[in-house]
PDB file of C-alpha atoms in Angstrom:
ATOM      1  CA  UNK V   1     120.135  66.783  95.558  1.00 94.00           C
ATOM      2  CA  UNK V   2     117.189  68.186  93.826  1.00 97.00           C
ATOM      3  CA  UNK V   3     119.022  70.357  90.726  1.00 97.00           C
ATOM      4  CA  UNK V   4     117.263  73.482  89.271  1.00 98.00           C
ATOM      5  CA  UNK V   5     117.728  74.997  85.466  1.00 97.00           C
ATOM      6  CA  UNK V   6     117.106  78.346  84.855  1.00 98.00           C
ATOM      7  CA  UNK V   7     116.463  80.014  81.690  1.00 98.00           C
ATOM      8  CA  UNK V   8     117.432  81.975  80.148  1.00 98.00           C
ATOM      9  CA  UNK V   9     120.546  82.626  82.092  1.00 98.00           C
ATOM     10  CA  UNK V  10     120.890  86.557  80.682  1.00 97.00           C
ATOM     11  CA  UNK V  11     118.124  88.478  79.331  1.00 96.00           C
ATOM     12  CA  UNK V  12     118.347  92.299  78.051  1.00 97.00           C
ATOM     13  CA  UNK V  13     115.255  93.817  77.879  1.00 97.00           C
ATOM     14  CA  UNK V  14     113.294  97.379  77.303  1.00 96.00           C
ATOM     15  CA  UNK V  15     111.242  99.148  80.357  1.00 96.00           C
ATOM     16  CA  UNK V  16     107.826  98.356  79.652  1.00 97.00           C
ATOM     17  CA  UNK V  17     108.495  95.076  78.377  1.00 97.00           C
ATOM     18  CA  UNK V  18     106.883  91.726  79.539  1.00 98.00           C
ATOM     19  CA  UNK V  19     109.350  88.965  80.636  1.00 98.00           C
ATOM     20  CA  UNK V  20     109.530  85.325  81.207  1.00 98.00           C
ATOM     21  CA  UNK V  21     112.004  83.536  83.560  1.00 98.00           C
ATOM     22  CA  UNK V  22     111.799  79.717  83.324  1.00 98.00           C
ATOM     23  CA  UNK V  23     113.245  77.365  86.460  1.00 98.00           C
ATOM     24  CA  UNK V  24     112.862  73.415  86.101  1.00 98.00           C
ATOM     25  CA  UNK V  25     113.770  71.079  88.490  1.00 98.00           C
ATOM     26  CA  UNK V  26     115.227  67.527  88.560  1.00 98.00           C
ATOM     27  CA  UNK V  27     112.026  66.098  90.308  1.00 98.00           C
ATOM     28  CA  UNK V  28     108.697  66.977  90.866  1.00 98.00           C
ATOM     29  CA  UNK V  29     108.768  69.576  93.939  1.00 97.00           C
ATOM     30  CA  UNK V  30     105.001  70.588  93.704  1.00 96.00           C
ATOM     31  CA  UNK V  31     104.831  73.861  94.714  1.00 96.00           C
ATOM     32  CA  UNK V  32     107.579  74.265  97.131  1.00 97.00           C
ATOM     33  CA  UNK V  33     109.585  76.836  94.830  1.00 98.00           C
ATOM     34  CA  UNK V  34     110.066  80.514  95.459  1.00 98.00           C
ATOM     35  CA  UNK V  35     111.254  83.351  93.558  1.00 98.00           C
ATOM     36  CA  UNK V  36     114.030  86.116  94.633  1.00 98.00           C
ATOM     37  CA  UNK V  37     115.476  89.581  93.485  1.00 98.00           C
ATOM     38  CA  UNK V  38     119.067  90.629  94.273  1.00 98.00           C
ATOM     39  CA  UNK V  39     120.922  93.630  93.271  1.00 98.00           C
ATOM     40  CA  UNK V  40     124.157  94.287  93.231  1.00 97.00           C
ATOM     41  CA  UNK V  41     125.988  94.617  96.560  1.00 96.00           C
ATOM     42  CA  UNK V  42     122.284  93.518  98.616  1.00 98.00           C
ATOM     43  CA  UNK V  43     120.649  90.917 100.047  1.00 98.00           C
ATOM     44  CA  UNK V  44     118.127  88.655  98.394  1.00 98.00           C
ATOM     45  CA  UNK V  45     114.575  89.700  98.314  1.00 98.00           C
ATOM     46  CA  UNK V  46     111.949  86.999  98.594  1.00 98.00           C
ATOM     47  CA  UNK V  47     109.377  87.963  95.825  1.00 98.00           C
ATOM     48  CA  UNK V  48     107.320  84.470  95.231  1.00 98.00           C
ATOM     49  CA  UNK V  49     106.634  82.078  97.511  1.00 98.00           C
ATOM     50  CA  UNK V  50     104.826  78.741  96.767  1.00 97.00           C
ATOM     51  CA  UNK V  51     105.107  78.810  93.471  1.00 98.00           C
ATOM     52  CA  UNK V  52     102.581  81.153  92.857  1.00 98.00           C
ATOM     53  CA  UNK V  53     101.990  83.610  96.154  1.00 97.00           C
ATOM     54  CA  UNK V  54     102.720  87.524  96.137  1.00 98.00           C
ATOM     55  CA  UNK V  55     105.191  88.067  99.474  1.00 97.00           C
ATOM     56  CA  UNK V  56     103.633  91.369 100.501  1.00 97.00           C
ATOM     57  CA  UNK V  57     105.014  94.793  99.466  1.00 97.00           C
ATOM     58  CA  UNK V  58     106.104  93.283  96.647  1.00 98.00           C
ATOM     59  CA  UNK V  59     104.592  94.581  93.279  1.00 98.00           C
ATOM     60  CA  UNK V  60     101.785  93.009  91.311  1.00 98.00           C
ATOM     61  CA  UNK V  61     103.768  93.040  87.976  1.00 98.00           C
ATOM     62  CA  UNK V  62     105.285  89.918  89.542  1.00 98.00           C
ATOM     63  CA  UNK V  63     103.684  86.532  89.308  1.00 98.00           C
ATOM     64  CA  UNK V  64     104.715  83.179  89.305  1.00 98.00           C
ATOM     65  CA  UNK V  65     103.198  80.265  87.874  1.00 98.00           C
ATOM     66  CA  UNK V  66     104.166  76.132  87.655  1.00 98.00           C
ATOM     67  CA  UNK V  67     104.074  73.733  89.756  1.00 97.00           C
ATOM     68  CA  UNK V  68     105.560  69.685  89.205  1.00 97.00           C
ATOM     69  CA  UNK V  69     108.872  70.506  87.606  1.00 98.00           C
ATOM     70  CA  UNK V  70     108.579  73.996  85.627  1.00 98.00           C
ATOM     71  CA  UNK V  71     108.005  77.060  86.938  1.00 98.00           C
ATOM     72  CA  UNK V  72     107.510  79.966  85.510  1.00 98.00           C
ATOM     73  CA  UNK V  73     108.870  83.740  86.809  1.00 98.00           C
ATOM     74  CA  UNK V  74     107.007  86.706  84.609  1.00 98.00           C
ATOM     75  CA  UNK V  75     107.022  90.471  85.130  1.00 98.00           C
ATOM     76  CA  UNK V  76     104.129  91.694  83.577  1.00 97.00           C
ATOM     77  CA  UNK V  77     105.735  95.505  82.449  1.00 96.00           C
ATOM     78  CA  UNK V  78     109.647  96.174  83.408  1.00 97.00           C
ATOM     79  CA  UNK V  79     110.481  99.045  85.375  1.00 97.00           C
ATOM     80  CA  UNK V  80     114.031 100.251  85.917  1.00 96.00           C
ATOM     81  CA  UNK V  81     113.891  99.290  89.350  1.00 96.00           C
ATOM     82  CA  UNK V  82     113.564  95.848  88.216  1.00 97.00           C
ATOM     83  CA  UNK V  83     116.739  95.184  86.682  1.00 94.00           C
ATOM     84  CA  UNK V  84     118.475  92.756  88.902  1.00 98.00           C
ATOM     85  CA  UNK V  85     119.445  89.071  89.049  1.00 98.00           C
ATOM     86  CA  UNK V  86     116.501  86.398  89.733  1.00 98.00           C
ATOM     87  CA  UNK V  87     117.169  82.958  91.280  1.00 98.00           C
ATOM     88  CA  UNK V  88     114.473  80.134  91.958  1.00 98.00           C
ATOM     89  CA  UNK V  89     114.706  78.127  95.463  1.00 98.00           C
ATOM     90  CA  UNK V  90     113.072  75.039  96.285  1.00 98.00           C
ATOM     91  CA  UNK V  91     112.417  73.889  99.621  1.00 97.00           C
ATOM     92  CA  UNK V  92     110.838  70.415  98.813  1.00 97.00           C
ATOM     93  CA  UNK V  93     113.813  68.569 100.029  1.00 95.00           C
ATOM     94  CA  UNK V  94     115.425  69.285 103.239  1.00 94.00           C
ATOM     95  CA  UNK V  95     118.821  70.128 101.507  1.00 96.00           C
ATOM     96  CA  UNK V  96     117.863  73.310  99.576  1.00 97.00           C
ATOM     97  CA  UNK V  97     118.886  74.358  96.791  1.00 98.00           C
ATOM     98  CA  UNK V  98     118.730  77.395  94.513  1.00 98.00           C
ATOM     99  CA  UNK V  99     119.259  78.237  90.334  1.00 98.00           C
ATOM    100  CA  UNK V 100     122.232  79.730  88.926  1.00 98.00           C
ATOM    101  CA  UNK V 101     120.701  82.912  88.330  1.00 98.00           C
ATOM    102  CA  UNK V 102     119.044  85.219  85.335  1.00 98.00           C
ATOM    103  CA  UNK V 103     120.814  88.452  84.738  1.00 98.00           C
ATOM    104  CA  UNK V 104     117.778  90.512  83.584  1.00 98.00           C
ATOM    105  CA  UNK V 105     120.068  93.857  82.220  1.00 96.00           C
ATOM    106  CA  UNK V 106     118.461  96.772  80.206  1.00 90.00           C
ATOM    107  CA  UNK V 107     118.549  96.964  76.013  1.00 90.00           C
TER     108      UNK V 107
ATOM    109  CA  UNK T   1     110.628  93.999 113.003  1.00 95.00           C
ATOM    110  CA  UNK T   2     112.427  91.229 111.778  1.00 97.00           C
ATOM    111  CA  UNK T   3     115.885  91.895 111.482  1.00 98.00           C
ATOM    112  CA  UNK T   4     119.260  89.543 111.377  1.00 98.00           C
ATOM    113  CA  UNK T   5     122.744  90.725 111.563  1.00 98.00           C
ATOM    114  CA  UNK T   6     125.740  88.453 110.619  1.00 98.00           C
ATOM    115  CA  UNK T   7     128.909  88.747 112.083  1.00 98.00           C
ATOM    116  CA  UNK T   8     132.588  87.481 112.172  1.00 97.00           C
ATOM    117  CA  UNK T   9     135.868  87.877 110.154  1.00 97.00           C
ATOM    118  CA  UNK T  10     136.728  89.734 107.234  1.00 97.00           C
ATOM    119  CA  UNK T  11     139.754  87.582 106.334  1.00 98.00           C
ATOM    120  CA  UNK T  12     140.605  84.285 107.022  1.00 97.00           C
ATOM    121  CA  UNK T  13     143.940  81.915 106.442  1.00 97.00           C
ATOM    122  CA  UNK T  14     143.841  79.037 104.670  1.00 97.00           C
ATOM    123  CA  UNK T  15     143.019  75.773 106.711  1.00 97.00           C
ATOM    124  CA  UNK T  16     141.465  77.559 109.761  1.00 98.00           C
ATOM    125  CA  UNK T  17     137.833  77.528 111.329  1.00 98.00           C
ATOM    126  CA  UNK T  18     135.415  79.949 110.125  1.00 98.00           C
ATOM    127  CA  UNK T  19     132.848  81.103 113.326  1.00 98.00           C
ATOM    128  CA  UNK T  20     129.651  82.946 111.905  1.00 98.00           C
ATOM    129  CA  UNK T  21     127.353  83.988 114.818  1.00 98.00           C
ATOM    130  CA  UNK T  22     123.630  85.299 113.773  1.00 98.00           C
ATOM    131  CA  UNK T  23     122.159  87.834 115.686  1.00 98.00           C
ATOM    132  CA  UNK T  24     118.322  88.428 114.936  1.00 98.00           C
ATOM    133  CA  UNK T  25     115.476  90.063 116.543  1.00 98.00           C
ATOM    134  CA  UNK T  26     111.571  90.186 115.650  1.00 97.00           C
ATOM    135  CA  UNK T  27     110.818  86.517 116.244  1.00 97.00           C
ATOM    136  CA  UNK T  28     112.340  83.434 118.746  1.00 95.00           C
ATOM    137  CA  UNK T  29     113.337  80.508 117.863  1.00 94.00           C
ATOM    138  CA  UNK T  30     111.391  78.924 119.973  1.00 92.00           C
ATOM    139  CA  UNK T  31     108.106  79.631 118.062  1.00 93.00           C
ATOM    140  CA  UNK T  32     107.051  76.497 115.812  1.00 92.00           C
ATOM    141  CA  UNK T  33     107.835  76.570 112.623  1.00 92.00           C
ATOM    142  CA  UNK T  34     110.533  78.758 112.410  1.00 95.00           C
ATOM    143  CA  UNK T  35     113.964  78.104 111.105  1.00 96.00           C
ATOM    144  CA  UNK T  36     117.042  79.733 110.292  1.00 97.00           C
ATOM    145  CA  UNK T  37     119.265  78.956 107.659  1.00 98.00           C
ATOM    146  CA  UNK T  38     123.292  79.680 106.346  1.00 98.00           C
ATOM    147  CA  UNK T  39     123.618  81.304 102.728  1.00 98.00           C
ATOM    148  CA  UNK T  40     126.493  82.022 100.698  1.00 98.00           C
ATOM    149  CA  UNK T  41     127.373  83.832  97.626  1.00 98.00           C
ATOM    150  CA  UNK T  42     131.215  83.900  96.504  1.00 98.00           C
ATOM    151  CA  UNK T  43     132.039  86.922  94.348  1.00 98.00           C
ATOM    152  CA  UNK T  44     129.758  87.170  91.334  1.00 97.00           C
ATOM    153  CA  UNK T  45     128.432  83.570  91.383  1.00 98.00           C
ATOM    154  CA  UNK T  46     125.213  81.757  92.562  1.00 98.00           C
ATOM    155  CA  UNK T  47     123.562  81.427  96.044  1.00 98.00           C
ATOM    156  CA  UNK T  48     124.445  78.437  97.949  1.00 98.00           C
ATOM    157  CA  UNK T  49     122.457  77.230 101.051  1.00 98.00           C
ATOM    158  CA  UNK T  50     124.577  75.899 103.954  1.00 98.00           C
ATOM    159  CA  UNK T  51     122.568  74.987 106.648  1.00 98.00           C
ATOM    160  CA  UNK T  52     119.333  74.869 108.584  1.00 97.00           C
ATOM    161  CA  UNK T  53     118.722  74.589 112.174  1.00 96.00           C
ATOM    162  CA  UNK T  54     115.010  74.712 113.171  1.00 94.00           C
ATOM    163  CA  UNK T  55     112.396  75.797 116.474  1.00 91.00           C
ATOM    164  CA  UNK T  56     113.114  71.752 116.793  1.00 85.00           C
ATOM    165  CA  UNK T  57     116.091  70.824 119.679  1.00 71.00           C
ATOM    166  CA  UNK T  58     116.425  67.643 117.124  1.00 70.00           C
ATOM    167  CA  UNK T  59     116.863  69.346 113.693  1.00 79.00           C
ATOM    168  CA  UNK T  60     119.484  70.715 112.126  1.00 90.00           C
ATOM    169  CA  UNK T  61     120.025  70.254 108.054  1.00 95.00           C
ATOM    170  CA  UNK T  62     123.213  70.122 106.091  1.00 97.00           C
ATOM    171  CA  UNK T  63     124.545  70.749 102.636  1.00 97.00           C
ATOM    172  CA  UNK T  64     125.279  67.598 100.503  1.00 96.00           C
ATOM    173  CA  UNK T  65     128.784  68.442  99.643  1.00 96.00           C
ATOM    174  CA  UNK T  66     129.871  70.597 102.719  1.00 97.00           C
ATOM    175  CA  UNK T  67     128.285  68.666 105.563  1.00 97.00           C
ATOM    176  CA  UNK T  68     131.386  67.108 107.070  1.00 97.00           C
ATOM    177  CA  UNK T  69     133.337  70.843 107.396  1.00 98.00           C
ATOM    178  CA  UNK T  70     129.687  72.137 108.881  1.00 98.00           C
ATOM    179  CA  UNK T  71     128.134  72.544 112.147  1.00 97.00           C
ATOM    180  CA  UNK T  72     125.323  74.781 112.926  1.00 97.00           C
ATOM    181  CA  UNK T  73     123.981  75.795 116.628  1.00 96.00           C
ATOM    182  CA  UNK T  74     121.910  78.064 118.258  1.00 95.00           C
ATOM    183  CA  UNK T  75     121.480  79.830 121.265  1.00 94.00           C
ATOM    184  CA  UNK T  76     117.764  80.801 121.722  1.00 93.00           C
ATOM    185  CA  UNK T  77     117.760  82.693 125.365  1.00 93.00           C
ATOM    186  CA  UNK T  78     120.224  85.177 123.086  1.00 96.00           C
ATOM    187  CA  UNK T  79     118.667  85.048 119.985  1.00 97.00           C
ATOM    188  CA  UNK T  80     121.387  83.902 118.069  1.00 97.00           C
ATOM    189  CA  UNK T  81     122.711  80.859 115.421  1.00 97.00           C
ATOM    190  CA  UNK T  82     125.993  79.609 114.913  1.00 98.00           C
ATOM    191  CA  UNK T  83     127.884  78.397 112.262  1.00 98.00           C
ATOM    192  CA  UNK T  84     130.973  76.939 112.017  1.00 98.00           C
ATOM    193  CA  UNK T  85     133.022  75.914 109.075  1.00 98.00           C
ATOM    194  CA  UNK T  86     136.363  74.102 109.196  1.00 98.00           C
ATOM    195  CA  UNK T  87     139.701  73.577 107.164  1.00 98.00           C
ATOM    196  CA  UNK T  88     138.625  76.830 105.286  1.00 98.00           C
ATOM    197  CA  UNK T  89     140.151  77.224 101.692  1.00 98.00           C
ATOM    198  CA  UNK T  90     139.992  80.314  98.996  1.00 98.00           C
ATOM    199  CA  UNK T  91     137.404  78.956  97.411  1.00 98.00           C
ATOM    200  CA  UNK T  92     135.013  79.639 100.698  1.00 98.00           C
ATOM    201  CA  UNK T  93     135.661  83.159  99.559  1.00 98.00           C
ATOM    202  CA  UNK T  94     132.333  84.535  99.825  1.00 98.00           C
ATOM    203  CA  UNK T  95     129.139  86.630 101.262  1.00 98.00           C
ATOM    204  CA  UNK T  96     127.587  84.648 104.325  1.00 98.00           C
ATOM    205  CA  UNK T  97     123.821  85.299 104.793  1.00 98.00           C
ATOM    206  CA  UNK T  98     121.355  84.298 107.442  1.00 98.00           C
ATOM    207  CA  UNK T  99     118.007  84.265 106.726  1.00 98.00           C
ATOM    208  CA  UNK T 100     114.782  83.106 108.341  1.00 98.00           C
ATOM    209  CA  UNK T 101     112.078  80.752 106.931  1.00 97.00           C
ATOM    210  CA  UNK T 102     108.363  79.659 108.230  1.00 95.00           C
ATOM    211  CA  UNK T 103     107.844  76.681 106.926  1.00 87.00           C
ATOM    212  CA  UNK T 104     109.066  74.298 104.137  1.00 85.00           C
ATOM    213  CA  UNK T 105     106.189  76.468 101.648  1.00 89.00           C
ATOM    214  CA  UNK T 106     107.202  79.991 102.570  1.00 91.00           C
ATOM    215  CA  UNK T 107     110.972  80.820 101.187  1.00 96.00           C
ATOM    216  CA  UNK T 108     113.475  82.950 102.741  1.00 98.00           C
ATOM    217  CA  UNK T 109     111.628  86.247 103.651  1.00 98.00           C
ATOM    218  CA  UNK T 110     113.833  87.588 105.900  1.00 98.00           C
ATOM    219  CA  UNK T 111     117.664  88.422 105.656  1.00 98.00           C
ATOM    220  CA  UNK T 112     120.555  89.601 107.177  1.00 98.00           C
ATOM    221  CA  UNK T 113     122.666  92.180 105.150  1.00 98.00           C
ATOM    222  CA  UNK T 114     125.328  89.339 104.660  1.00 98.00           C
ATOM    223  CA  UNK T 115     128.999  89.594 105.697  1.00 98.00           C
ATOM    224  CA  UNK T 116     132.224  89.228 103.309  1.00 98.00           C
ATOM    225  CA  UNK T 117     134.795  86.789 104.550  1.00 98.00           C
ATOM    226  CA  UNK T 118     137.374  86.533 101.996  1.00 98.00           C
ATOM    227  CA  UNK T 119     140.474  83.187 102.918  1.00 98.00           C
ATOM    228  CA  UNK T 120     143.746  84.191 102.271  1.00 97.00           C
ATOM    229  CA  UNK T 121     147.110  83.900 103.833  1.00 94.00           C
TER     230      UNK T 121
END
């Protein structure tokens, strides 16, 4: 099975901030990686899809970059709506598989 | 609107057969290039997928390390997928999702609200 990395796996940070989250993989996946929110008690939200595509409604801040291995996950100006847990996905191989999670908590 | 609904039991004994049934609306099955997958989360840990079954009669996907306790199923005349899970231990303690995909390039962007099923005696 494809394994993915994320990084860091906590991250306290300030509303207004910019923010980084990092996924690799264990093989090359191209683009096939996607990008969700989940708060506490909910449902994951698909925010990035392909790597580097906006899922609509969701808010420019987000953007996603990568492709190959290492992906990047980068909010351009925290809000407090945006404090949540992320987790990458990749859907290059049939048996999917997602990251362990950043905790993104505020300062 | 797309919406899916899981359902089954809250609490489980060890060693039994878990049934999950899928209830969605919004979309058929029968449409290429839709699929529906099996997600869980146990209590403050990771996502995990489970399964896949697709528009396809021939394809259905499995997880790695849980395909021998997993079968999935649908039912597309009542808009519904199935999921069964045997010899259930407390580890399987967790939130069960379904959730729909497009295509191999467009994630999950659909999901049911998820449904608790906790294994104990």
């Amino acid at each position: 099975d494809i394994q993915m990395t994320q990084s860091p796996s906590s991250l306290s940070a300030s509303v207004g901030d910019r923010v980084t989250i990092t996924c690799r993989t264990s093989q090359s996946i191209s683009n096939y990686l996607h990008w969700y929110q989940q708060k506490p008690g909910k449902a994951p939200r698909l925010l990035i899809y392909g790597a580097t595509s906006l899922q609509s409604g969701v808010p420019s801040r987000f953007s996603g970059g990568g492709s190959g291995t290492d992906f990047t996950l980068t909010i351009s100006s925290l809000q407090t709506e945006d404090f949540a847990t992320y987790y990458c996905q990749q859907s290059y191989s049939t048996r999917i598989t997602f990251g362990q999670g950043t905790r993104l908590e505020i300062k | 609107q797309v919406t899916l609904r899981e359902s089954g039991p809250a609490l489980l004994p060890p060693t039994q057969t878990l049934g999950l049934t899928c209830t969605f609306s919004g979309f058929s099955l029968k449409t290429r290039g839709v699929r529906v997958s099996w997600i869980r989360q146990p209590p403050g840990k990771a996502l995990e997928w489970l399964a896949r079954i697709d528009w396809d009669d021939n394809d259905a996907f499995y997880s790695t390390s849980l395909k021998a306790r997993l079968t999935i199923s649908k039912d597309t005349s009542r808009n519904q997928v199935f999921l069964t899970m045997t010899n259930m231990d407390p580890v399987d303690t967790a939130t069960y999702y379904c959730a729909r995909s497009l295509g191999v390039a467009t994630g999950f962007d659909s999901w049911g609200q998820g449904v608790l099923v906790t294994v104990s005696s």
